[in-house]
Tab-separated table of N, CA and C in Angstrom:
chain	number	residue	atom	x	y	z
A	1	UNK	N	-9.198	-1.356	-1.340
A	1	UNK	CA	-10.632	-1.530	-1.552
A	1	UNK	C	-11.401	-0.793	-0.471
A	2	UNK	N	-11.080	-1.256	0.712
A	2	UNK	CA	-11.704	-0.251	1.825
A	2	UNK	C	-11.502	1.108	2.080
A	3	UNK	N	-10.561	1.634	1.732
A	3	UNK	CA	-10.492	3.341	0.971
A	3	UNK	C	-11.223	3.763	-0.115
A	4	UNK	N	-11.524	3.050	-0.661
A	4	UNK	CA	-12.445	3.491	-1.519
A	4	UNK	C	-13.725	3.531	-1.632
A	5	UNK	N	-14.017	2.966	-0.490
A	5	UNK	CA	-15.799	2.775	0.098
A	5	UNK	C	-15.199	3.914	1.480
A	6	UNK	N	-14.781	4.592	2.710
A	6	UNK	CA	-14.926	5.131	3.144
A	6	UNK	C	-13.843	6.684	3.197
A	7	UNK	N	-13.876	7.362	3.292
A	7	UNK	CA	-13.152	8.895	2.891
A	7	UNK	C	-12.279	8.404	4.017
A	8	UNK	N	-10.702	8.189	3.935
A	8	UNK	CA	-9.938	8.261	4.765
A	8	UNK	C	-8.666	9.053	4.277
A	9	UNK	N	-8.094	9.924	5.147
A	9	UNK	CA	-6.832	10.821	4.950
A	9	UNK	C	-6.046	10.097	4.468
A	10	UNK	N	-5.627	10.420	3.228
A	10	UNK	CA	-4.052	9.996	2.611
A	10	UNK	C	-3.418	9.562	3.362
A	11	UNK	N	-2.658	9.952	4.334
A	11	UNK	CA	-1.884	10.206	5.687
A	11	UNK	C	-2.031	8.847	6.434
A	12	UNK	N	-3.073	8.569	6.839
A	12	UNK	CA	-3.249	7.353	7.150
A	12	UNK	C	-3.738	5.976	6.741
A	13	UNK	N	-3.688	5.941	5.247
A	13	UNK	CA	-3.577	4.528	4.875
A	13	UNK	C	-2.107	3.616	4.909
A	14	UNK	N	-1.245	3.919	4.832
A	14	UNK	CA	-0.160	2.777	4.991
A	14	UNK	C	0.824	3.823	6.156
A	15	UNK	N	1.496	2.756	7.026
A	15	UNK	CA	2.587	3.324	8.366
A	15	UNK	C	3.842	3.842	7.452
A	16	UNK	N	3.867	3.587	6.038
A	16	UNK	CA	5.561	4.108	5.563
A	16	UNK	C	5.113	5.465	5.235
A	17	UNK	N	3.320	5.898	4.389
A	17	UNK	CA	3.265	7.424	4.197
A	17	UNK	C	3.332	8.078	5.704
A	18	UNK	N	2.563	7.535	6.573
A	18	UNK	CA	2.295	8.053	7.747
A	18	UNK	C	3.408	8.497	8.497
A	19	UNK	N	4.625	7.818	8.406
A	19	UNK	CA	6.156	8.303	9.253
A	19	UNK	C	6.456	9.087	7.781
A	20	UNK	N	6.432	9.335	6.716
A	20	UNK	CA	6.647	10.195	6.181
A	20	UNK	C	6.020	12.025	6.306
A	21	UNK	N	4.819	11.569	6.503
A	21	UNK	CA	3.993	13.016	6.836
A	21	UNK	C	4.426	13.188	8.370
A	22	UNK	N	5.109	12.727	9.301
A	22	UNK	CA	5.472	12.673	10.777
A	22	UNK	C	6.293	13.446	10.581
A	23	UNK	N	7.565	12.633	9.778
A	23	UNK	CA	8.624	13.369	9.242
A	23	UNK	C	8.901	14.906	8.952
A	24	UNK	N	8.049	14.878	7.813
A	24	UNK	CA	8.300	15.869	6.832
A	24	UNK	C	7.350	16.550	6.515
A	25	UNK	N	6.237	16.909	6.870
A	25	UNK	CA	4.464	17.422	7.124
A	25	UNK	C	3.909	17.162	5.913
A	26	UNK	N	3.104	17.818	5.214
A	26	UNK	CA	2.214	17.649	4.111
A	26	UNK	C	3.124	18.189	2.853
A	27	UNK	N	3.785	18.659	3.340
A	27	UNK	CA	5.087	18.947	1.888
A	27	UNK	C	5.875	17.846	1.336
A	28	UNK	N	5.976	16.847	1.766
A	28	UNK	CA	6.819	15.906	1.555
A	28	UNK	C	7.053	16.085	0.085
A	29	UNK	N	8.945	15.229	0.101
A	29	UNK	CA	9.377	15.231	-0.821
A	29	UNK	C	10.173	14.091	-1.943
A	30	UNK	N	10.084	12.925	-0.555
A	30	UNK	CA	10.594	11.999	-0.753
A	30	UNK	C	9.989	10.958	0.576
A	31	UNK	N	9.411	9.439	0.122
A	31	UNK	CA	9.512	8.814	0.677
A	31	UNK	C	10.471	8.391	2.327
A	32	UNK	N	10.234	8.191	3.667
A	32	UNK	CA	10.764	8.303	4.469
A	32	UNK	C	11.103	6.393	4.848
A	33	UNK	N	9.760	5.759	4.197
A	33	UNK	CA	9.414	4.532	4.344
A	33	UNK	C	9.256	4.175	5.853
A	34	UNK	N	9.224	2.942	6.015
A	34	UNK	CA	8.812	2.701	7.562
A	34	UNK	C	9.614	0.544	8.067
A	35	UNK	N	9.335	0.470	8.750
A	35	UNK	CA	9.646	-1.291	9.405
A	35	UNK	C	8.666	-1.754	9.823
A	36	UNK	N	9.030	-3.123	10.084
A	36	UNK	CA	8.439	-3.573	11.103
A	36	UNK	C	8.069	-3.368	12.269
A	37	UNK	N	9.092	-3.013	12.808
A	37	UNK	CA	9.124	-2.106	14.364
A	37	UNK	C	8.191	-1.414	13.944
A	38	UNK	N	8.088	-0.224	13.301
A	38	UNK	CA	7.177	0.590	13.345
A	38	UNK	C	5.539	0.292	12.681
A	39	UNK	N	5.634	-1.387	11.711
A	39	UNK	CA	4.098	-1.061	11.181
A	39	UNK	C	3.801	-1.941	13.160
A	40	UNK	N	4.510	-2.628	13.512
A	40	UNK	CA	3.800	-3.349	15.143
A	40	UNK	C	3.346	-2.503	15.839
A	41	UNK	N	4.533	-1.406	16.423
A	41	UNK	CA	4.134	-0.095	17.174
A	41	UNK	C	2.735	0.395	16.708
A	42	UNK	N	2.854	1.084	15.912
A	42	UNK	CA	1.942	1.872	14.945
A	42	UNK	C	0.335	1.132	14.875
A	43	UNK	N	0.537	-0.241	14.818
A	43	UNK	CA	-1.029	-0.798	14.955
A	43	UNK	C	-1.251	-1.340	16.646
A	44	UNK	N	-0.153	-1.656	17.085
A	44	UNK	CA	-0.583	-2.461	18.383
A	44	UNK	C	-0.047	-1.980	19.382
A	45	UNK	N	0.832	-0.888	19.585
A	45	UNK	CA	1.719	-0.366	20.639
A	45	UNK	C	2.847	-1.423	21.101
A	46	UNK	N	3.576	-1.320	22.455
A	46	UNK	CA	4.745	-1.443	22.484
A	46	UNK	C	4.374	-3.423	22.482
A	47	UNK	N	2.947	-3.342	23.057
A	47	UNK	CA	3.106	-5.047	23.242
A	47	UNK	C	3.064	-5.715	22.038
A	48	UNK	N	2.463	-4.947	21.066
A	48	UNK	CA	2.822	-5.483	19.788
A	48	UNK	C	3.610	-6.140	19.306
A	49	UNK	N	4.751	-4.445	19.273
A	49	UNK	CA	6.316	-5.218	19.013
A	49	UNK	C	7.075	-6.135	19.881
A	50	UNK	N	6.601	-6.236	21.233
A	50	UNK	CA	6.980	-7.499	22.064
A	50	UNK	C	6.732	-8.537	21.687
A	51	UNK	N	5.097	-8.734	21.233
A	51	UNK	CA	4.673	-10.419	21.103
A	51	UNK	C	4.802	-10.284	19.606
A	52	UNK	N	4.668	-9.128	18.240
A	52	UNK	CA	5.034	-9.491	17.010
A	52	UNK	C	6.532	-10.228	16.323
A	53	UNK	N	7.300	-9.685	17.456
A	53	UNK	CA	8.793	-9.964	17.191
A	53	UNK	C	9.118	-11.349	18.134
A	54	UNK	N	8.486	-11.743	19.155
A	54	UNK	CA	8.775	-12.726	20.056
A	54	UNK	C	8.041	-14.085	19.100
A	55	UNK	N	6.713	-13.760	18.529
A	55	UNK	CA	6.226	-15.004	17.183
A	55	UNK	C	7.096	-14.953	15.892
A	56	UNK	N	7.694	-14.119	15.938
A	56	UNK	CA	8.765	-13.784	14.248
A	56	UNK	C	9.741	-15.019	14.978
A	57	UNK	N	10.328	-14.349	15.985
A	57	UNK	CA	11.729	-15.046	16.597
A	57	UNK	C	11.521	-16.872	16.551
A	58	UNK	N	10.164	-17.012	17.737
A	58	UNK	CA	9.882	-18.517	17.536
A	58	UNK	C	9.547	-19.203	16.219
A	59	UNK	N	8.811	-18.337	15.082
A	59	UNK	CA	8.535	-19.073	14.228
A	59	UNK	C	10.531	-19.556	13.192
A	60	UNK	N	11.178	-18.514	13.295
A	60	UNK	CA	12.767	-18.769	13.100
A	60	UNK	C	13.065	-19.702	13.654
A	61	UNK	N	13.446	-19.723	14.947
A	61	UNK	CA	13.739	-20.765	15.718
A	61	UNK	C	13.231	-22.474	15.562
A	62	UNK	N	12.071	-22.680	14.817
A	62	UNK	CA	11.318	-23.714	14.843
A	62	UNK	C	11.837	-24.087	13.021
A	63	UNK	N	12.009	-23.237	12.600
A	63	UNK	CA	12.630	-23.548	10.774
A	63	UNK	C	13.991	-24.283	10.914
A	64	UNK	N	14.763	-23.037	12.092
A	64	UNK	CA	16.381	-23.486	12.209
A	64	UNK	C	15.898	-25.203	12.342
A	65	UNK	N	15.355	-25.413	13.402
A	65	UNK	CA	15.469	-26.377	14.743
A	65	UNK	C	14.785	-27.934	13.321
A	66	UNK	N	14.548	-27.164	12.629
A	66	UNK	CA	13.826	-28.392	12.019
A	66	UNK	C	14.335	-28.794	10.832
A	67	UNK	N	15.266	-28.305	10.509
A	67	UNK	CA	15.749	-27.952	8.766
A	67	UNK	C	16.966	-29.178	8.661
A	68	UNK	N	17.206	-29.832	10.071
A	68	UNK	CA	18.260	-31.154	9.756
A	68	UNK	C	17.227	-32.297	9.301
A	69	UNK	N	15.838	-32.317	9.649
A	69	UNK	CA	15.250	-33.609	9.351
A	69	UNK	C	13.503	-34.016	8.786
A	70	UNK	N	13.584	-32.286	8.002
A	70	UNK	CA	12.554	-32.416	7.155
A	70	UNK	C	13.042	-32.625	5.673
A	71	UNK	N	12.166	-33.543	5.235
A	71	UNK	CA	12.519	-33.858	3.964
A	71	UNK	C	11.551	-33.075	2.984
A	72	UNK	N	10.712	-32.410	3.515
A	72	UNK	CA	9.605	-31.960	2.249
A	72	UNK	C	9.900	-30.957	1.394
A	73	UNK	N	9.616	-30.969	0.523
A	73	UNK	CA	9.897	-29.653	-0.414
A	73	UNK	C	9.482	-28.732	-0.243
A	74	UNK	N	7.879	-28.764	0.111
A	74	UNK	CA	7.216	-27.702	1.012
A	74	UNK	C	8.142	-26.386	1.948
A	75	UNK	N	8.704	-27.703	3.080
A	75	UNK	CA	9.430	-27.373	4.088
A	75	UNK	C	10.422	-25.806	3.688
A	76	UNK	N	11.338	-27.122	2.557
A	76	UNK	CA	12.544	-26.773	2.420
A	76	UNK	C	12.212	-25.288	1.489
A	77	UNK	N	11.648	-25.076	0.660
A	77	UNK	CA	11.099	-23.877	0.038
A	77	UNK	C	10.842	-22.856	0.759
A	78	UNK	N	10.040	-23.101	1.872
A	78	UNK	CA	9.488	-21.857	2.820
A	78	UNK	C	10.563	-21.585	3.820
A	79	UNK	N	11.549	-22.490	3.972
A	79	UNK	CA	12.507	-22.150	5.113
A	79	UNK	C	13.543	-21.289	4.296
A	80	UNK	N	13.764	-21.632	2.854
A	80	UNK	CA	15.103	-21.152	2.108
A	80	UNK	C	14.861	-19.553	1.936
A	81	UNK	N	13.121	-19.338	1.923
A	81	UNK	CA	12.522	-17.830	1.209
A	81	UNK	C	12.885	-17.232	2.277
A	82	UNK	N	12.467	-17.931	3.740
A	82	UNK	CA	12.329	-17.041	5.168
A	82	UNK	C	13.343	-16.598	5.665
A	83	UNK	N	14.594	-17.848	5.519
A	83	UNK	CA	15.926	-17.020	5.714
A	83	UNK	C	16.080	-16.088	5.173
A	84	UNK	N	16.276	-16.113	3.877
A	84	UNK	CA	16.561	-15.114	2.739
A	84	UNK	C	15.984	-13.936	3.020
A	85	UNK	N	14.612	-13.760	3.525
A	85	UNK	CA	13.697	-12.805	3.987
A	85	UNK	C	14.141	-12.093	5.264
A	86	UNK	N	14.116	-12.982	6.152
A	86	UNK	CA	14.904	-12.856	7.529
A	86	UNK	C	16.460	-11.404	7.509
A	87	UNK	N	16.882	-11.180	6.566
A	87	UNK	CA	18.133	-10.063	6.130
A	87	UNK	C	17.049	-8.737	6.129
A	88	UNK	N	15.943	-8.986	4.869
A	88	UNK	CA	15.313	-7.636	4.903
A	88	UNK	C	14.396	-7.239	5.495
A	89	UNK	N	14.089	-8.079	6.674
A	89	UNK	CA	12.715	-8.050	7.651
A	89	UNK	C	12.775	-6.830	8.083
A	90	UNK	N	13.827	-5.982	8.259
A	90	UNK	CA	13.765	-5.106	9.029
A	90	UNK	C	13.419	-3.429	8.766
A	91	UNK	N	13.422	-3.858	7.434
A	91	UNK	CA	13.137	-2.667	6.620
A	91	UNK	C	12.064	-2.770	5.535
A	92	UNK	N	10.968	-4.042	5.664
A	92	UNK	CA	10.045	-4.457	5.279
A	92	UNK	C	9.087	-4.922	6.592
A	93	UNK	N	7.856	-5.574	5.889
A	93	UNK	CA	6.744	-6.152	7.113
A	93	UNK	C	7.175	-7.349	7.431
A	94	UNK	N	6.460	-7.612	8.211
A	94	UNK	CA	6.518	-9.173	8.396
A	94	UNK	C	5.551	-10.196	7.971
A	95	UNK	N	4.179	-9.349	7.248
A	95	UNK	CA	3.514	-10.701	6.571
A	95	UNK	C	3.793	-11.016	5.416
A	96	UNK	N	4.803	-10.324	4.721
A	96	UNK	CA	5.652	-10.207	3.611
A	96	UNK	C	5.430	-11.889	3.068
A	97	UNK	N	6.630	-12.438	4.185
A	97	UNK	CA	6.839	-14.020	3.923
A	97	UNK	C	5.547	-14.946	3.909
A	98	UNK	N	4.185	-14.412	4.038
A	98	UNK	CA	2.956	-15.280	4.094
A	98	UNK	C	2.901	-15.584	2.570
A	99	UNK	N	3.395	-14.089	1.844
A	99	UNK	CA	3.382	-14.455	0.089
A	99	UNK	C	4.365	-16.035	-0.149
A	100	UNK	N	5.043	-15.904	0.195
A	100	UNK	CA	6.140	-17.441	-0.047
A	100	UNK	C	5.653	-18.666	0.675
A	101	UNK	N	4.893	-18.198	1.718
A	101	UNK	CA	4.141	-19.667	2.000
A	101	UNK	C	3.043	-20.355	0.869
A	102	UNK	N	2.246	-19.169	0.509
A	102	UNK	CA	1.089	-19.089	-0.671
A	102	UNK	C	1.869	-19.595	-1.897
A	103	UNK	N	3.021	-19.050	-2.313
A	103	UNK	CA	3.616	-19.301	-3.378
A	103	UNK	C	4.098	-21.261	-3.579
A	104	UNK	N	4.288	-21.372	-2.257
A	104	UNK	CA	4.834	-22.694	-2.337
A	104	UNK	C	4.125	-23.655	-2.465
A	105	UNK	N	2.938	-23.481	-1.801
A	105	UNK	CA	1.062	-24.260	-1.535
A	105	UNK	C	0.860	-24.422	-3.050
A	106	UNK	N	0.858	-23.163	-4.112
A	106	UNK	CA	0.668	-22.930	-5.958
A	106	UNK	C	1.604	-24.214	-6.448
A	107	UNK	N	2.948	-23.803	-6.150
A	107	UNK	CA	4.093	-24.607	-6.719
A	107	UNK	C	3.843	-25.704	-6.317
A	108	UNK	N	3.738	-26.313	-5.481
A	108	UNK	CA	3.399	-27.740	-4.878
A	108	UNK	C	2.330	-27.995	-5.603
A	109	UNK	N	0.940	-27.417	-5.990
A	109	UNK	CA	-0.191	-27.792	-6.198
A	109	UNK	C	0.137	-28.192	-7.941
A	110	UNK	N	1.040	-27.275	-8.417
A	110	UNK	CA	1.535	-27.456	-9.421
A	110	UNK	C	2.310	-28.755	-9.992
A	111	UNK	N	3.034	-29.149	-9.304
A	111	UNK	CA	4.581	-30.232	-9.436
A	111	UNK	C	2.935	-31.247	-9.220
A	112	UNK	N	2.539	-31.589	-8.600
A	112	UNK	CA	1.602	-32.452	-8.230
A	112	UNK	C	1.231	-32.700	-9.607
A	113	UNK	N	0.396	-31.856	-9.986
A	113	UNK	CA	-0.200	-31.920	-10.923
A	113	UNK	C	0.267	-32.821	-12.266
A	114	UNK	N	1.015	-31.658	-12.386
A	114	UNK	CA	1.974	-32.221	-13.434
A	114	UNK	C	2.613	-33.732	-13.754
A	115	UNK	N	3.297	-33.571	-12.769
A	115	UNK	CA	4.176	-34.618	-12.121
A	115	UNK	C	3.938	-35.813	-11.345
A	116	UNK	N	2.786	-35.723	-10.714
A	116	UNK	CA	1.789	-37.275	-9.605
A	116	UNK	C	3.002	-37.621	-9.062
A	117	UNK	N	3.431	-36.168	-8.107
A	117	UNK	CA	4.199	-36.419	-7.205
A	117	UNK	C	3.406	-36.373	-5.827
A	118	UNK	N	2.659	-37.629	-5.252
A	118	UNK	CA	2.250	-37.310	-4.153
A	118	UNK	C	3.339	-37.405	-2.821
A	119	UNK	N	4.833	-37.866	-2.746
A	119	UNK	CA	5.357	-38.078	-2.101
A	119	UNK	C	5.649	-36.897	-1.704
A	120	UNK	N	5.652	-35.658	-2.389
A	120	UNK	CA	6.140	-33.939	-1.678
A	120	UNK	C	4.731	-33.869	-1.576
């Protein structure tokens, strides 16, 4: 939406074209794609990827640490996506998994509904 209200270079709307034109100049021929590492770098420099990956790590750490004695469905949904997520983080973003939090908030709002399950 905001590309389309101001003239910005191809080149620099997303970090996977942008390491592609790095790559391979304005000829490109094939996708080069990009990470995490690089969308953190790329917007915030090195402290980025220090404190983007040091909140990735704790927010892991706090799923592991909690996953013997939450009972919610909520919980258990967003921890099962994040692991699962957690394999391809590295060759994807990291607000990726905000979609599966959103998704679960729907589904919950859903089962509720349906169901007058207020106990999840």
């Amino acid at each position: 939406i905001i590309s389309s209200f101001i003239k910005l270079d191809p080149r620099y709307r997303s970090s996977a074209f942008f390491v592609t034109w790095l790559i391979q100049g304005d000829k490109y021929t094939y996708g080069n794609g990009s990470s995490c590492n690089a969308d953190l770098y790329l917007g915030f420099g090195v402290w980025g990827v220090l404190i983007g990956l040091l909140l990735w790590g704790i927010f892991l750490h706090y799923l592991e640490s909690c996953a013997a004695w939450k009972t919610s469905i909520n919980f258990w949904i967003i921890y099962l996506f994040t692991v699962g997520y957690a394999i391809y983080v590295n060759r994807s973003d990291l607000l990726v998994f905000g979609n599966y939090v959103i998704f679960t908030i729907i589904l919950n709002a859903i089962w509720r509904l349906f169901y007058n399950k207020s106990k999840y």
